[in-house]
PDB file of C-alpha atoms in Angstrom:
ATOM      1  CA  MET A 173     -51.172   7.684 -31.882  1.00 53.00           C
ATOM      2  CA  MET A 174     -50.697  10.013 -35.167  1.00 59.00           C
ATOM      3  CA  HIS A 175     -48.869   7.923 -38.288  1.00 62.00           C
ATOM      4  CA  THR A 176     -47.332  10.564 -40.778  1.00 63.00           C
ATOM      5  CA  GLY A 177     -46.764   9.466 -44.417  1.00 63.00           C
ATOM      6  CA  ASP A 178     -42.616   9.002 -43.793  1.00 67.00           C
ATOM      7  CA  SER A 179     -43.288   6.488 -41.033  1.00 66.00           C
ATOM      8  CA  LEU A 180     -45.675   5.115 -42.602  1.00 64.00           C
ATOM      9  CA  ALA A 181     -43.614   4.342 -45.690  1.00 68.00           C
ATOM     10  CA  ALA A 182     -40.660   3.982 -43.446  1.00 70.00           C
ATOM     11  CA  GLU A 183     -42.948   1.087 -41.224  1.00 70.00           C
ATOM     12  CA  HIS A 184     -43.801  -0.702 -45.004  1.00 64.00           C
ATOM     13  CA  ARG A 185     -40.378  -1.115 -45.860  1.00 74.00           C
ATOM     14  CA  ARG A 186     -40.121  -3.238 -42.735  1.00 71.00           C
ATOM     15  CA  VAL A 187     -43.083  -5.275 -43.151  1.00 72.00           C
ATOM     16  CA  ARG A 188     -41.811  -6.008 -46.618  1.00 69.00           C
ATOM     17  CA  GLU A 189     -38.216  -6.631 -45.599  1.00 68.00           C
ATOM     18  CA  ARG A 190     -37.674  -9.782 -46.377  1.00 55.00           C
ATOM     19  CA  GLN A 191     -34.348 -10.812 -44.121  1.00 48.00           C
ATOM     20  CA  PRO A 192     -33.737 -14.022 -42.275  1.00 40.00           C
ATOM     21  CA  VAL A 193     -36.712 -14.494 -39.866  1.00 40.00           C
ATOM     22  CA  ARG A 194     -33.673 -15.432 -37.475  1.00 40.00           C
ATOM     23  CA  GLN A 195     -31.989 -12.010 -37.786  1.00 43.00           C
ATOM     24  CA  ARG A 196     -33.537  -8.335 -35.928  1.00 47.00           C
ATOM     25  CA  PRO A 197     -32.619  -5.141 -37.895  1.00 49.00           C
ATOM     26  CA  GLY A 198     -29.544  -3.074 -36.250  1.00 53.00           C
ATOM     27  CA  ALA A 199     -30.319  -2.202 -32.815  1.00 52.00           C
ATOM     28  CA  ASP A 200     -29.300   1.440 -34.027  1.00 53.00           C
ATOM     29  CA  ALA A 201     -31.996   1.480 -36.411  1.00 62.00           C
ATOM     30  CA  ALA A 202     -34.465   0.678 -33.480  1.00 66.00           C
ATOM     31  CA  PRO A 203     -36.379   2.817 -31.429  1.00 78.00           C
ATOM     32  CA  PRO A 204     -34.827   3.096 -27.619  1.00 82.00           C
ATOM     33  CA  VAL A 205     -38.202   1.106 -26.247  1.00 89.00           C
ATOM     34  CA  LEU A 206     -40.753  -1.779 -28.530  1.00 92.00           C
ATOM     35  CA  SER A 207     -43.316  -3.812 -27.358  1.00 95.00           C
ATOM     36  CA  LEU A 208     -43.202  -7.627 -27.774  1.00 96.00           C
ATOM     37  CA  PHE A 209     -45.069  -9.389 -28.184  1.00 97.00           C
ATOM     38  CA  VAL A 210     -44.525 -13.690 -27.488  1.00 98.00           C
ATOM     39  CA  ILE A 211     -46.062 -15.691 -30.405  1.00 98.00           C
ATOM     40  CA  ASP A 212     -46.266 -19.701 -30.184  1.00 98.00           C
ATOM     41  CA  VAL A 213     -47.854 -21.348 -33.241  1.00 98.00           C
ATOM     42  CA  PRO A 214     -48.690 -24.726 -33.997  1.00 95.00           C
ATOM     43  CA  GLY A 215     -46.102 -25.522 -37.225  1.00 91.00           C
ATOM     44  CA  ASP A 216     -43.432 -23.949 -38.802  1.00 95.00           C
ATOM     45  CA  ALA A 217     -42.363 -20.225 -37.304  1.00 96.00           C
ATOM     46  CA  ALA A 218     -41.139 -18.982 -40.277  1.00 95.00           C
ATOM     47  CA  ALA A 219     -43.588 -19.584 -42.428  1.00 96.00           C
ATOM     48  CA  TYR A 220     -45.873 -17.677 -39.742  1.00 97.00           C
ATOM     49  CA  VAL A 221     -43.790 -15.143 -39.887  1.00 96.00           C
ATOM     50  CA  GLU A 222     -44.451 -15.031 -43.668  1.00 95.00           C
ATOM     51  CA  ARG A 223     -48.265 -15.302 -43.276  1.00 96.00           C
ATOM     52  CA  LEU A 224     -48.291 -12.881 -41.083  1.00 97.00           C
ATOM     53  CA  ARG A 225     -46.251 -10.206 -43.000  1.00 95.00           C
ATOM     54  CA  SER A 226     -48.301 -10.818 -46.254  1.00 95.00           C
ATOM     55  CA  VAL A 227     -51.356  -9.643 -44.022  1.00 96.00           C
ATOM     56  CA  LEU A 228     -50.097  -6.262 -43.024  1.00 95.00           C
ATOM     57  CA  ALA A 229     -48.228  -5.459 -46.214  1.00 93.00           C
ATOM     58  CA  PRO A 230     -51.191  -4.593 -47.863  1.00 94.00           C
ATOM     59  CA  ALA A 231     -52.621  -2.334 -45.239  1.00 94.00           C
ATOM     60  CA  VAL A 232     -49.592  -0.469 -44.558  1.00 91.00           C
ATOM     61  CA  ARG A 233     -48.997   0.303 -48.097  1.00 91.00           C
ATOM     62  CA  LEU A 234     -53.169   1.116 -48.245  1.00 93.00           C
ATOM     63  CA  GLY A 235     -52.064   3.470 -45.188  1.00 87.00           C
ATOM     64  CA  CYS A 236     -49.736   4.995 -47.538  1.00 86.00           C
ATOM     65  CA  THR A 237     -51.598   5.223 -50.707  1.00 88.00           C
ATOM     66  CA  ALA A 238     -55.458   4.957 -50.308  1.00 87.00           C
ATOM     67  CA  ASP A 239     -57.895   7.418 -50.135  1.00 91.00           C
ATOM     68  CA  PHE A 240     -59.599   7.060 -46.935  1.00 92.00           C
ATOM     69  CA  GLU A 241     -62.422   8.996 -47.639  1.00 93.00           C
ATOM     70  CA  GLN A 242     -63.837   6.497 -50.036  1.00 93.00           C
ATOM     71  CA  GLU A 243     -66.638   3.995 -48.686  1.00 91.00           C
ATOM     72  CA  SER A 244     -64.451   0.577 -49.053  1.00 94.00           C
ATOM     73  CA  LEU A 245     -61.127   0.655 -49.739  1.00 96.00           C
ATOM     74  CA  PRO A 246     -59.611  -1.877 -52.724  1.00 94.00           C
ATOM     75  CA  VAL A 247     -58.852  -5.677 -50.895  1.00 95.00           C
ATOM     76  CA  ASP A 248     -57.479  -7.258 -53.791  1.00 95.00           C
ATOM     77  CA  GLU A 249     -53.840  -7.655 -51.701  1.00 95.00           C
ATOM     78  CA  VAL A 250     -55.241  -8.934 -49.182  1.00 96.00           C
ATOM     79  CA  PRO A 251     -54.507 -12.457 -49.152  1.00 96.00           C
ATOM     80  CA  GLY A 252     -57.999 -14.726 -49.666  1.00 94.00           C
ATOM     81  CA  TRP A 253     -57.775 -16.140 -46.628  1.00 95.00           C
ATOM     82  CA  PHE A 254     -57.737 -13.649 -44.372  1.00 96.00           C
ATOM     83  CA  ALA A 255     -60.478 -11.843 -46.035  1.00 94.00           C
ATOM     84  CA  GLU A 256     -62.299 -14.905 -45.747  1.00 93.00           C
ATOM     85  CA  VAL A 257     -61.970 -14.908 -42.183  1.00 94.00           C
ATOM     86  CA  CYS A 258     -62.952 -11.541 -41.374  1.00 93.00           C
ATOM     87  CA  SER A 259     -66.683 -10.798 -40.530  1.00 80.00           C
ATOM     88  CA  GLY A 260     -68.699 -10.015 -43.285  1.00 65.00           C
ATOM     89  CA  GLY A 261     -66.114 -12.407 -45.969  1.00 57.00           C
ATOM     90  CA  GLY A 262     -68.502 -14.820 -46.810  1.00 61.00           C
ATOM     91  CA  GLY A 263     -65.930 -17.728 -46.087  1.00 63.00           C
ATOM     92  CA  GLU A 264     -65.573 -18.640 -43.441  1.00 70.00           C
ATOM     93  CA  GLU A 265     -65.826 -22.170 -43.553  1.00 76.00           C
ATOM     94  CA  ARG A 266     -63.565 -22.119 -46.764  1.00 84.00           C
ATOM     95  CA  ALA A 267     -60.550 -20.448 -44.759  1.00 91.00           C
ATOM     96  CA  PRO A 268     -57.847 -22.610 -43.695  1.00 94.00           C
ATOM     97  CA  TRP A 269     -57.472 -24.093 -40.234  1.00 95.00           C
ATOM     98  CA  PHE A 270     -54.834 -21.947 -39.243  1.00 96.00           C
ATOM     99  CA  ALA A 271     -56.769 -19.049 -39.720  1.00 95.00           C
ATOM    100  CA  ARG A 272     -60.461 -20.483 -38.190  1.00 94.00           C
ATOM    101  CA  ALA A 273     -57.975 -21.597 -35.358  1.00 95.00           C
ATOM    102  CA  GLY A 274     -57.210 -18.258 -34.759  1.00 96.00           C
ATOM    103  CA  ARG A 275     -60.084 -17.026 -35.401  1.00 94.00           C
ATOM    104  CA  GLU A 276     -60.824 -18.761 -32.038  1.00 94.00           C
ATOM    105  CA  ALA A 277     -58.077 -17.989 -30.093  1.00 96.00           C
ATOM    106  CA  TYR A 278     -58.762 -14.586 -30.458  1.00 96.00           C
ATOM    107  CA  ALA A 279     -62.166 -14.540 -28.922  1.00 95.00           C
ATOM    108  CA  GLU A 280     -60.717 -16.617 -26.395  1.00 96.00           C
ATOM    109  CA  HIS A 281     -58.073 -14.333 -25.754  1.00 96.00           C
ATOM    110  CA  THR A 282     -60.093 -10.817 -25.968  1.00 94.00           C
ATOM    111  CA  GLY A 283     -62.845 -12.507 -23.500  1.00 94.00           C
ATOM    112  CA  GLY A 284     -65.915 -13.177 -26.419  1.00 90.00           C
ATOM    113  CA  GLY A 285     -64.321 -10.729 -29.058  1.00 86.00           C
ATOM    114  CA  GLY A 286     -66.073 -11.416 -32.388  1.00 89.00           C
ATOM    115  CA  PRO A 287     -64.451 -11.221 -35.969  1.00 93.00           C
ATOM    116  CA  TRP A 288     -63.060  -7.901 -37.377  1.00 96.00           C
ATOM    117  CA  ASP A 289     -64.413  -6.451 -40.077  1.00 95.00           C
ATOM    118  CA  LEU A 290     -62.319  -6.502 -43.408  1.00 96.00           C
ATOM    119  CA  GLN A 291     -63.650  -3.291 -43.848  1.00 96.00           C
ATOM    120  CA  ASP A 292     -63.182  -1.762 -40.169  1.00 96.00           C
ATOM    121  CA  TRP A 293     -59.879  -3.571 -39.831  1.00 96.00           C
ATOM    122  CA  LEU A 294     -58.251  -1.988 -43.133  1.00 97.00           C
ATOM    123  CA  TYR A 295     -59.506   1.441 -42.193  1.00 96.00           C
ATOM    124  CA  ARG A 296     -57.639   1.418 -38.631  1.00 95.00           C
ATOM    125  CA  PHE A 297     -54.142   2.319 -41.062  1.00 93.00           C
ATOM    126  CA  ASP A 298     -55.689   5.844 -41.701  1.00 92.00           C
ATOM    127  CA  PRO A 299     -52.851   7.930 -40.981  1.00 88.00           C
ATOM    128  CA  ASP A 300     -55.366  10.240 -39.681  1.00 87.00           C
ATOM    129  CA  GLU A 301     -56.559   7.330 -37.510  1.00 85.00           C
ATOM    130  CA  ASP A 302     -55.403   6.952 -33.789  1.00 83.00           C
ATOM    131  CA  SER A 303     -57.027   4.336 -32.708  1.00 86.00           C
ATOM    132  CA  ARG A 304     -53.810   2.381 -34.063  1.00 89.00           C
ATOM    133  CA  GLY A 305     -51.572   2.884 -30.853  1.00 90.00           C
ATOM    134  CA  TRP A 306     -48.702   0.955 -32.383  1.00 94.00           C
ATOM    135  CA  GLU A 307     -46.055   0.670 -36.095  1.00 91.00           C
ATOM    136  CA  TRP A 308     -44.945  -2.202 -37.122  1.00 91.00           C
ATOM    137  CA  TRP A 309     -40.667  -3.279 -36.210  1.00 91.00           C
ATOM    138  CA  ASP A 310     -39.772  -6.719 -36.914  1.00 92.00           C
ATOM    139  CA  ALA A 311     -40.985 -10.081 -36.073  1.00 93.00           C
ATOM    140  CA  THR A 312     -38.202 -12.793 -35.462  1.00 93.00           C
ATOM    141  CA  VAL A 313     -38.285 -16.791 -35.389  1.00 95.00           C
ATOM    142  CA  ALA A 314     -37.208 -17.434 -30.795  1.00 95.00           C
ATOM    143  CA  GLY A 315     -37.806 -21.395 -31.774  1.00 95.00           C
ATOM    144  CA  PRO A 316     -39.613 -23.919 -33.507  1.00 94.00           C
ATOM    145  CA  SER A 317     -43.050 -22.672 -32.701  1.00 96.00           C
ATOM    146  CA  ARG A 318     -42.067 -19.437 -30.753  1.00 97.00           C
ATOM    147  CA  VAL A 319     -41.705 -15.930 -33.410  1.00 97.00           C
ATOM    148  CA  HIS A 320     -41.645 -12.283 -31.480  1.00 96.00           C
ATOM    149  CA  VAL A 321     -43.328  -9.606 -32.825  1.00 96.00           C
ATOM    150  CA  ARG A 322     -41.988  -6.071 -31.984  1.00 94.00           C
ATOM    151  CA  VAL A 323     -44.126  -2.845 -32.438  1.00 94.00           C
ATOM    152  CA  ASP A 324     -42.935   0.548 -31.665  1.00 91.00           C
ATOM    153  CA  SER A 325     -45.499   1.829 -29.787  1.00 92.00           C
ATOM    154  CA  TRP A 326     -44.222   4.964 -28.431  1.00 87.00           C
ATOM    155  CA  GLY A 327     -42.855   3.548 -25.085  1.00 87.00           C
ATOM    156  CA  GLU A 328     -46.878   3.145 -24.078  1.00 88.00           C
ATOM    157  CA  PRO A 329     -47.298   0.138 -21.708  1.00 87.00           C
ATOM    158  CA  PHE A 330     -50.790  -0.401 -22.170  1.00 89.00           C
ATOM    159  CA  PHE A 331     -51.496   0.968 -26.384  1.00 92.00           C
ATOM    160  CA  GLY A 332     -54.350  -0.046 -28.883  1.00 91.00           C
ATOM    161  CA  CYS A 333     -53.623  -3.329 -30.841  1.00 95.00           C
ATOM    162  CA  GLN A 334     -56.713  -5.111 -31.275  1.00 95.00           C
ATOM    163  CA  ASP A 335     -56.556  -5.359 -34.716  1.00 96.00           C
ATOM    164  CA  LEU A 336     -52.802  -6.328 -34.449  1.00 97.00           C
ATOM    165  CA  LEU A 337     -54.041  -9.617 -32.324  1.00 97.00           C
ATOM    166  CA  TRP A 338     -56.331  -9.745 -35.034  1.00 98.00           C
ATOM    167  CA  ALA A 339     -53.969 -10.391 -37.712  1.00 98.00           C
ATOM    168  CA  VAL A 340     -51.683 -11.834 -35.179  1.00 98.00           C
ATOM    169  CA  PHE A 341     -54.359 -14.405 -34.086  1.00 98.00           C
ATOM    170  CA  THR A 342     -55.671 -15.473 -37.707  1.00 97.00           C
ATOM    171  CA  ALA A 343     -52.354 -16.292 -39.076  1.00 98.00           C
ATOM    172  CA  GLY A 344     -51.825 -18.956 -36.751  1.00 97.00           C
ATOM    173  CA  ALA A 345     -51.590 -17.739 -33.621  1.00 98.00           C
ATOM    174  CA  VAL A 346     -52.297 -20.418 -30.905  1.00 97.00           C
ATOM    175  CA  ARG A 347     -50.886 -18.569 -27.668  1.00 97.00           C
ATOM    176  CA  VAL A 348     -50.146 -14.994 -27.108  1.00 98.00           C
ATOM    177  CA  GLU A 349     -48.229 -13.142 -24.194  1.00 97.00           C
ATOM    178  CA  GLY A 350     -47.441  -9.424 -24.293  1.00 95.00           C
ATOM    179  CA  PRO A 351     -47.235  -6.545 -24.760  1.00 96.00           C
ATOM    180  CA  MET A 352     -44.503  -6.304 -22.765  1.00 95.00           C
ATOM    181  CA  ILE A 353     -42.192  -3.196 -23.076  1.00 93.00           C
ATOM    182  CA  GLN A 354     -38.710  -4.274 -24.068  1.00 87.00           C
ATOM    183  CA  ILE A 355     -36.027  -1.018 -23.592  1.00 84.00           C
ATOM    184  CA  GLN A 356     -33.017  -1.392 -26.389  1.00 71.00           C
ATOM    185  CA  ILE A 357     -29.874  -1.235 -25.271  1.00 61.00           C
ATOM    186  CA  THR A 358     -27.445   0.310 -27.708  1.00 53.00           C
ATOM    187  CA  SER A 359     -23.825   0.587 -27.496  1.00 42.00           C
ATOM    188  CA  PHE A 360     -22.260   3.776 -26.785  1.00 42.00           C
ATOM    189  CA  ARG A 361     -18.473   4.845 -26.437  1.00 42.00           C
ATOM    190  CA  GLU A 362     -17.960   7.466 -23.700  1.00 45.00           C
ATOM    191  CA  ASN A 363     -16.019  10.768 -24.519  1.00 43.00           C
ATOM    192  CA  PRO A 364     -12.391  10.933 -24.093  1.00 42.00           C
TER     193      PRO A 364
END
């Protein structure tokens, strides 16, 4: 999947949106097919959405602005807890409980997948990197401890999303279902 400057800028706007988390963007703005992840969290679902956005917003912004020819990317806007839970962060034991539990849940979900290195994870947002097979669309609270995350995967049922799952789990997910293809139903008028 190729990400353009325009698509990254639009993705960055969607990640940063602070609309009520129970409200989705209008169906007329959505692509016809999205991929849905159903996420169970151990506490306040709205707080979880904010943590997830706090990780994705600086990464997508780097996709818009960073020089990916550099050996390392700036990490000053990445939340400290996320940097600590990543391998090589040096602070795994200092990371908050939700991030440590999410790290373990990620390993279980992926069948033993190890933690991501922060720089490797950030380099997935390089617009020329085609292994990130998704673009953020929205996150909504679906219950007291349930969140729905939707991404644009260009209608593909299988796509590279391990980087997304790393963020989803370390933000505090205890269980994730998906991705599941979700066809958007929009209203239309018949021609008279």
